[in-house]
mmCIF file of C-alpha atoms and ligand atoms in Angstrom:
data_model
loop_
_atom_site.group_PDB
_atom_site.id
_atom_site.type_symbol
_atom_site.label_atom_id
_atom_site.label_comp_id
_atom_site.label_asym_id
_atom_site.label_seq_id
_atom_site.Cartn_x
_atom_site.Cartn_y
_atom_site.Cartn_z
ATOM 1 C CA UNK C 1 -26.114 -28.166 -1.088
ATOM 2 C CA UNK C 2 -30.249 -30.389 -0.938
ATOM 3 C CA UNK C 3 -32.815 -27.972 -0.091
ATOM 4 C CA UNK C 4 -33.519 -30.453 2.729
ATOM 5 C CA UNK C 5 -30.968 -28.998 5.076
ATOM 6 C CA UNK C 6 -31.733 -27.353 8.035
ATOM 7 C CA UNK C 7 -29.871 -23.988 8.453
ATOM 8 C CA UNK C 8 -29.005 -22.859 11.258
ATOM 9 C CA UNK C 9 -30.582 -18.818 12.566
ATOM 10 C CA UNK C 10 -27.785 -17.770 14.805
ATOM 11 C CA UNK C 11 -24.179 -19.576 14.772
ATOM 12 C CA UNK C 12 -21.570 -18.371 16.465
ATOM 13 C CA UNK C 13 -17.756 -19.426 16.124
ATOM 14 C CA UNK C 14 -14.295 -19.698 18.059
ATOM 15 C CA UNK C 15 -12.146 -19.171 15.549
ATOM 16 C CA UNK C 16 -9.234 -21.229 17.788
ATOM 17 C CA UNK C 17 -5.726 -22.368 15.989
ATOM 18 C CA UNK C 18 -4.052 -19.291 14.633
ATOM 19 C CA UNK C 19 -1.309 -19.769 16.479
ATOM 20 C CA UNK C 20 -0.621 -23.435 16.007
ATOM 21 C CA UNK C 21 -1.025 -22.671 12.208
ATOM 22 C CA UNK C 22 1.191 -20.239 12.144
ATOM 23 C CA UNK C 23 3.985 -22.226 14.428
ATOM 24 C CA UNK C 24 3.908 -25.153 12.607
ATOM 25 C CA UNK C 25 4.606 -23.196 9.582
ATOM 26 C CA UNK C 26 7.553 -21.532 11.635
ATOM 27 C CA UNK C 27 6.235 -18.215 11.408
ATOM 28 C CA UNK C 28 5.186 -16.144 14.134
ATOM 29 C CA UNK C 29 1.600 -16.283 15.344
ATOM 30 C CA UNK C 30 0.662 -12.416 14.557
ATOM 31 C CA UNK C 31 0.128 -14.150 11.118
ATOM 32 C CA UNK C 32 -1.984 -16.719 12.182
ATOM 33 C CA UNK C 33 -4.349 -14.269 13.540
ATOM 34 C CA UNK C 34 -4.013 -12.533 9.966
ATOM 35 C CA UNK C 35 -4.890 -15.611 7.842
ATOM 36 C CA UNK C 36 -7.403 -16.339 9.946
ATOM 37 C CA UNK C 37 -9.213 -12.845 9.976
ATOM 38 C CA UNK C 38 -9.108 -13.030 6.121
ATOM 39 C CA UNK C 39 -11.041 -16.416 6.308
ATOM 40 C CA UNK C 40 -14.276 -14.481 8.072
ATOM 41 C CA UNK C 41 -15.620 -12.151 4.719
ATOM 42 C CA UNK C 42 -16.220 -15.225 2.411
ATOM 43 C CA UNK C 43 -17.466 -17.292 5.258
ATOM 44 C CA UNK C 44 -19.728 -14.003 5.981
ATOM 45 C CA UNK C 45 -21.358 -14.264 3.038
ATOM 46 C CA UNK C 46 -21.478 -17.954 2.761
ATOM 47 C CA UNK C 47 -24.285 -17.550 5.801
ATOM 48 C CA UNK C 48 -25.625 -14.727 3.885
ATOM 49 C CA UNK C 49 -26.396 -16.880 1.042
ATOM 50 C CA UNK C 50 -28.045 -19.869 2.856
ATOM 51 C CA UNK C 51 -29.937 -18.047 5.215
ATOM 52 C CA UNK C 52 -28.016 -17.433 8.220
ATOM 53 C CA UNK C 53 -29.710 -14.874 10.437
ATOM 54 C CA UNK C 54 -26.655 -13.931 12.398
ATOM 55 C CA UNK C 55 -23.116 -14.964 13.046
ATOM 56 C CA UNK C 56 -21.323 -14.019 16.583
ATOM 57 C CA UNK C 57 -17.797 -14.249 16.097
ATOM 58 C CA UNK C 58 -15.065 -15.333 18.877
ATOM 59 C CA UNK C 59 -11.842 -12.630 18.648
ATOM 60 C CA UNK C 60 -10.568 -12.129 21.947
ATOM 61 C CA UNK C 61 -11.818 -13.023 25.598
ATOM 62 C CA UNK C 62 -11.430 -11.640 28.850
ATOM 63 C CA UNK C 63 -8.855 -14.191 29.675
ATOM 64 C CA UNK C 64 -6.746 -13.017 26.116
ATOM 65 C CA UNK C 65 -5.617 -10.583 28.151
ATOM 66 C CA UNK C 66 -2.737 -12.805 29.562
ATOM 67 C CA UNK C 67 -1.192 -13.553 26.598
ATOM 68 C CA UNK C 68 2.102 -11.695 25.853
ATOM 69 C CA UNK C 69 2.181 -8.076 25.367
ATOM 70 C CA UNK C 70 3.369 -8.361 21.796
ATOM 71 C CA UNK C 71 0.528 -10.444 20.624
ATOM 72 C CA UNK C 72 -2.285 -8.681 22.546
ATOM 73 C CA UNK C 73 -1.385 -5.601 20.570
ATOM 74 C CA UNK C 74 -0.900 -7.444 17.536
ATOM 75 C CA UNK C 75 -4.628 -8.996 17.747
ATOM 76 C CA UNK C 76 -5.854 -5.081 18.903
ATOM 77 C CA UNK C 77 -4.164 -3.863 16.062
ATOM 78 C CA UNK C 78 -5.785 -6.388 13.741
ATOM 79 C CA UNK C 79 -9.164 -6.310 14.645
ATOM 80 C CA UNK C 80 -8.689 -2.001 14.235
ATOM 81 C CA UNK C 81 -7.481 -3.094 10.467
ATOM 82 C CA UNK C 82 -10.105 -5.671 10.183
ATOM 83 C CA UNK C 83 -12.828 -2.980 10.893
ATOM 84 C CA UNK C 84 -11.670 -0.492 8.623
ATOM 85 C CA UNK C 85 -10.905 -2.330 5.857
ATOM 86 C CA UNK C 86 -14.419 -4.837 6.275
ATOM 87 C CA UNK C 87 -16.673 -1.954 6.688
ATOM 88 C CA UNK C 88 -17.024 -0.743 3.230
ATOM 89 C CA UNK C 89 -17.853 -5.036 2.415
ATOM 90 C CA UNK C 90 -20.144 -5.356 5.263
ATOM 91 C CA UNK C 91 -22.200 -1.997 4.230
ATOM 92 C CA UNK C 92 -22.498 -3.512 0.810
ATOM 93 C CA UNK C 93 -23.157 -6.843 2.279
ATOM 94 C CA UNK C 94 -26.184 -5.380 3.996
ATOM 95 C CA UNK C 95 -24.636 -6.931 7.317
ATOM 96 C CA UNK C 96 -25.558 -5.549 10.967
ATOM 97 C CA UNK C 97 -22.210 -5.165 12.585
ATOM 98 C CA UNK C 98 -21.975 -4.947 16.648
ATOM 99 C CA UNK C 99 -19.066 -5.408 18.516
ATOM 100 C CA UNK C 100 -19.864 -7.348 21.780
ATOM 101 C CA UNK C 101 -17.961 -7.392 25.166
ATOM 102 C CA UNK C 102 -16.775 -5.301 27.881
ATOM 103 C CA UNK C 103 -15.662 -2.556 25.467
ATOM 104 C CA UNK C 104 -14.484 0.195 28.689
ATOM 105 C CA UNK C 105 -11.174 -1.566 28.684
ATOM 106 C CA UNK C 106 -10.814 0.030 25.105
ATOM 107 C CA UNK C 107 -9.271 3.313 24.381
ATOM 108 C CA UNK C 108 -11.855 6.350 23.344
ATOM 109 C CA UNK C 109 -10.591 6.159 19.928
ATOM 110 C CA UNK C 110 -11.025 2.405 19.505
ATOM 111 C CA UNK C 111 -14.606 2.777 21.261
ATOM 112 C CA UNK C 112 -15.769 5.877 18.659
ATOM 113 C CA UNK C 113 -14.325 3.469 15.649
ATOM 114 C CA UNK C 114 -16.426 0.583 16.687
ATOM 115 C CA UNK C 115 -19.630 2.500 17.232
ATOM 116 C CA UNK C 116 -19.212 4.389 14.134
ATOM 117 C CA UNK C 117 -19.420 1.245 12.610
ATOM 118 C CA UNK C 118 -22.211 -0.082 14.778
ATOM 119 C CA UNK C 119 -23.837 3.166 13.418
ATOM 120 C CA UNK C 120 -23.087 2.701 9.995
ATOM 121 C CA UNK C 121 -24.630 -0.669 9.315
ATOM 122 C CA UNK C 122 -27.118 -0.076 11.993
ATOM 123 C CA UNK C 123 -30.051 0.269 9.266
ATOM 124 C CA UNK C 124 -28.899 -2.293 7.034
ATOM 125 C CA UNK C 125 -31.415 -5.389 6.581
ATOM 126 C CA UNK C 126 -29.170 -8.072 6.172
ATOM 127 C CA UNK C 127 -27.271 -10.846 8.471
ATOM 128 C CA UNK C 128 -26.610 -9.764 12.470
ATOM 129 C CA UNK C 129 -22.509 -9.886 12.946
ATOM 130 C CA UNK C 130 -21.585 -9.777 16.559
ATOM 131 C CA UNK C 131 -17.992 -9.875 16.772
ATOM 132 C CA UNK C 132 -16.764 -10.828 20.668
ATOM 133 C CA UNK C 133 -13.567 -8.548 21.730
ATOM 134 C CA UNK C 134 -12.822 -8.642 25.180
ATOM 135 C CA UNK C 135 -15.887 -10.943 25.606
ATOM 136 C CA UNK C 136 -16.597 -13.702 28.365
ATOM 137 C CA UNK C 137 -19.647 -15.335 29.189
ATOM 138 C CA UNK C 138 -19.602 -14.636 32.832
ATOM 139 C CA UNK C 139 -19.048 -11.265 32.125
ATOM 140 C CA UNK C 140 -22.326 -10.865 29.607
ATOM 141 C CA UNK C 141 -23.964 -12.548 32.380
ATOM 142 C CA UNK C 142 -23.047 -10.310 35.256
ATOM 143 C CA UNK C 143 -23.565 -7.356 33.158
ATOM 144 C CA UNK C 144 -26.961 -7.829 32.263
ATOM 145 C CA UNK C 145 -28.406 -8.040 35.744
ATOM 146 C CA UNK C 146 -26.315 -5.041 36.318
ATOM 147 C CA UNK C 147 -27.875 -3.544 33.505
ATOM 148 C CA UNK C 148 -31.325 -4.711 34.401
ATOM 149 C CA UNK C 149 -30.763 -3.541 38.144
ATOM 150 C CA UNK C 150 -29.683 0.264 36.923
ATOM 151 C CA UNK C 151 -32.737 0.135 34.745
ATOM 152 C CA UNK C 152 -34.998 -0.901 37.950
ATOM 153 C CA UNK C 153 -33.406 0.696 40.444
ATOM 154 C CA UNK C 154 -36.427 0.062 42.653
ATOM 155 C CA UNK C 155 -37.135 -3.770 41.510
ATOM 156 C CA UNK C 156 -36.459 -6.696 43.668
ATOM 157 C CA UNK C 157 -34.077 -9.428 42.333
ATOM 158 C CA UNK C 158 -36.375 -11.682 42.294
ATOM 159 C CA UNK C 159 -38.547 -10.137 39.889
ATOM 160 C CA UNK C 160 -36.164 -10.905 37.333
ATOM 161 C CA UNK C 161 -36.429 -13.638 34.762
ATOM 162 C CA UNK C 162 -34.659 -15.468 32.688
ATOM 163 C CA UNK C 163 -36.737 -14.212 30.130
ATOM 164 C CA UNK C 164 -36.115 -10.596 30.627
ATOM 165 C CA UNK C 165 -32.588 -11.189 31.519
ATOM 166 C CA UNK C 166 -31.946 -12.562 27.977
ATOM 167 C CA UNK C 167 -33.464 -8.739 27.144
ATOM 168 C CA UNK C 168 -30.125 -7.764 28.635
ATOM 169 C CA UNK C 169 -27.527 -9.813 27.060
ATOM 170 C CA UNK C 170 -25.319 -8.732 24.128
ATOM 171 C CA UNK C 171 -27.034 -11.013 22.375
ATOM 172 C CA UNK C 172 -30.654 -9.306 23.089
ATOM 173 C CA UNK C 173 -33.104 -8.829 20.334
ATOM 174 C CA UNK C 174 -31.332 -11.980 18.264
ATOM 175 C CA UNK C 175 -32.413 -15.357 17.563
ATOM 176 C CA UNK C 176 -31.490 -18.361 19.524
ATOM 177 C CA UNK C 177 -27.614 -19.864 19.388
ATOM 178 C CA UNK C 178 -28.189 -23.224 17.082
ATOM 179 C CA UNK C 179 -24.791 -23.760 16.427
ATOM 180 C CA UNK C 180 -21.687 -23.105 18.509
ATOM 181 C CA UNK C 181 -18.528 -24.258 16.136
ATOM 182 C CA UNK C 182 -14.867 -24.206 17.367
ATOM 183 C CA UNK C 183 -12.375 -25.178 15.259
ATOM 184 C CA UNK C 184 -8.098 -25.675 16.509
ATOM 185 C CA UNK C 185 -9.132 -29.231 18.185
ATOM 186 C CA UNK C 186 -10.255 -28.479 22.028
ATOM 187 C CA UNK C 187 -13.584 -29.565 23.308
ATOM 188 C CA UNK C 188 -14.246 -26.358 25.248
ATOM 189 C CA UNK C 189 -16.573 -23.542 25.338
ATOM 190 C CA UNK C 190 -13.594 -21.111 27.023
ATOM 191 C CA UNK C 191 -16.516 -18.840 28.240
ATOM 192 C CA UNK C 192 -17.803 -17.996 25.157
ATOM 193 C CA UNK C 193 -21.891 -18.003 25.039
ATOM 194 C CA UNK C 194 -22.361 -19.669 27.916
ATOM 195 C CA UNK C 195 -25.778 -18.856 28.627
ATOM 196 C CA UNK C 196 -26.715 -18.552 25.157
ATOM 197 C CA UNK C 197 -25.034 -22.138 24.522
ATOM 198 C CA UNK C 198 -28.196 -23.703 26.707
ATOM 199 C CA UNK C 199 -29.274 -25.707 23.484
ATOM 200 C CA UNK C 200 -26.797 -24.939 21.109
ATOM 201 C CA UNK C 201 -25.609 -27.804 18.932
ATOM 202 C CA UNK C 202 -22.052 -28.046 20.051
ATOM 203 C CA UNK C 203 -19.448 -28.678 16.997
ATOM 204 C CA UNK C 204 -15.851 -29.403 17.330
ATOM 205 C CA UNK C 205 -13.376 -29.963 14.528
ATOM 206 C CA UNK C 206 -9.719 -30.308 14.616
ATOM 207 C CA UNK C 207 -9.416 -27.946 11.675
ATOM 208 C CA UNK C 208 -6.907 -24.963 12.686
ATOM 209 C CA UNK C 209 -9.080 -21.229 12.225
ATOM 210 C CA UNK C 210 -7.394 -20.485 8.841
ATOM 211 C CA UNK C 211 -7.659 -23.314 7.187
ATOM 212 C CA UNK C 212 -11.345 -23.613 7.989
ATOM 213 C CA UNK C 213 -13.126 -22.795 4.527
ATOM 214 C CA UNK C 214 -16.292 -22.710 2.777
ATOM 215 C CA UNK C 215 -16.293 -26.341 2.443
ATOM 216 C CA UNK C 216 -15.630 -26.991 5.803
ATOM 217 C CA UNK C 217 -18.419 -24.902 7.216
ATOM 218 C CA UNK C 218 -20.890 -26.565 4.748
ATOM 219 C CA UNK C 219 -19.898 -29.600 6.998
ATOM 220 C CA UNK C 220 -20.372 -28.279 10.392
ATOM 221 C CA UNK C 221 -24.359 -27.254 8.824
ATOM 222 C CA UNK C 222 -24.508 -30.990 7.288
ATOM 223 C CA UNK C 223 -23.749 -32.332 10.733
ATOM 224 C CA UNK C 224 -26.297 -29.300 12.593
ATOM 225 C CA UNK C 225 -28.753 -30.619 9.947
ATOM 226 C CA UNK C 226 -28.716 -33.907 11.013
ATOM 227 C CA UNK C 227 -29.198 -33.561 14.699
ATOM 228 C CA UNK C 228 -32.262 -34.425 16.581
ATOM 229 C CA UNK C 229 -33.039 -31.355 18.841
ATOM 230 C CA UNK C 230 -35.216 -32.800 21.350
ATOM 231 C CA UNK C 231 -35.184 -29.742 23.672
ATOM 232 C CA UNK C 232 -35.966 -31.770 26.640
ATOM 233 C CA UNK C 233 -38.790 -33.552 25.096
ATOM 234 C CA UNK C 234 -39.243 -37.137 23.770
ATOM 235 C CA UNK C 235 -38.703 -36.934 19.920
ATOM 236 C CA UNK C 236 -38.320 -33.674 18.037
ATOM 237 C CA UNK C 237 -38.645 -35.165 14.404
ATOM 238 C CA UNK C 238 -40.762 -38.091 13.329
HETATM 239 C C1 LIG U 301 -7.329 -17.837 17.994
HETATM 240 O O1 LIG U 301 -5.974 -18.822 18.239
HETATM 241 C C2 LIG U 301 -7.308 -16.725 17.875
HETATM 242 C C3 LIG U 301 -7.400 -16.292 19.675
HETATM 243 C C4 LIG U 301 -7.567 -16.447 20.941
HETATM 244 C C5 LIG U 301 -7.226 -14.404 19.407
HETATM 245 P P1 LIG U 301 -5.122 -19.011 19.075
HETATM 246 O O2 LIG U 301 -4.216 -17.544 19.004
HETATM 247 O O3 LIG U 301 -5.495 -19.486 20.483
HETATM 248 O O4 LIG U 301 -4.611 -19.883 18.295
HETATM 249 P P2 LIG U 301 -3.974 -21.646 19.452
HETATM 250 O O5 LIG U 301 -4.459 -21.978 20.071
HETATM 251 O O6 LIG U 301 -2.712 -20.879 19.750
HETATM 252 O O7 LIG U 301 -3.294 -22.513 18.071
HETATM 253 C C1 LIG U 302 -10.862 -18.837 22.990
HETATM 254 O O1 LIG U 302 -9.394 -19.620 22.681
HETATM 255 C C2 LIG U 302 -10.809 -17.829 22.374
HETATM 256 C C3 LIG U 302 -10.727 -16.850 21.007
HETATM 257 C C4 LIG U 302 -10.822 -18.088 20.360
HETATM 258 C C5 LIG U 302 -10.675 -15.749 20.904
HETATM 259 P P1 LIG U 302 -8.380 -19.309 23.488
HETATM 260 O O2 LIG U 302 -7.353 -20.146 22.472
HETATM 261 O O3 LIG U 302 -8.206 -18.485 24.172
HETATM 262 O O4 LIG U 302 -8.642 -20.628 24.419
HETATM 263 P P2 LIG U 302 -8.318 -21.833 25.373
HETATM 264 O O5 LIG U 302 -6.927 -20.594 26.106
HETATM 265 O O6 LIG U 302 -7.508 -22.676 24.421
HETATM 266 O O7 LIG U 302 -9.106 -22.166 26.384
HETATM 267 MG MG1 LIG U 303 -6.500 -21.322 21.254
#
């Protein structure tokens, strides 16, 4: 990788295509999810190596509850298994783990495990890893407004600004989203980080998530590096 590459500070990934990956191989969809989860660790390590500060992964959307119960159950079991299995590596790599989403939908036991992983990694000084579970961008915005209101019961809504609202989103205190990647061939955001993606570069690839390797991530970074991010101005780079 050349030195002149612009590395995004915050990347988000819609890890799509697990089901099709499995179906193409006449395997149950669940297996695609397992193969997809197995991709994550090396990509996180790659991000740490090249200097990405924050990675947000879409693991389960507020809409994914509408899938067959068997698949939902498998995804939940996988998430817990992933947490248990990956926590030691995360701690070793100094990753700061956070689950983002409406966690109240989960059992107290699952919430407890999430909190423990967050607490154990909270004092790390490495990459921020947000795993979005039962996450929706619309939920995030509404939840931020409600949280702000709860913290300021006597304030008028007109006092709420964009900067203040950002401090109540799931990504509060983290760098602005620079690059949003979606694997699996679809060109949509599917209710992911809709507020945060306002000025993100959007990268869509046909690669199915279980096949998305370091070379594929590097290709996305190369593409990002070639963008001229004008932010509404006339020219960002000369
Ligand atoms: C993404 O893969 C993982 C989740 C949504 C949980 P999919 O399961 O959506 O895979 P496809 O899109 O059906 O191939
Ligand atoms: C988005 O993928 C959600 C995750 C990757 C977790 P979906 O497969 O659920 O999105 P749609 O249904 O194609 O929009
Ligand atoms: Mg999908």
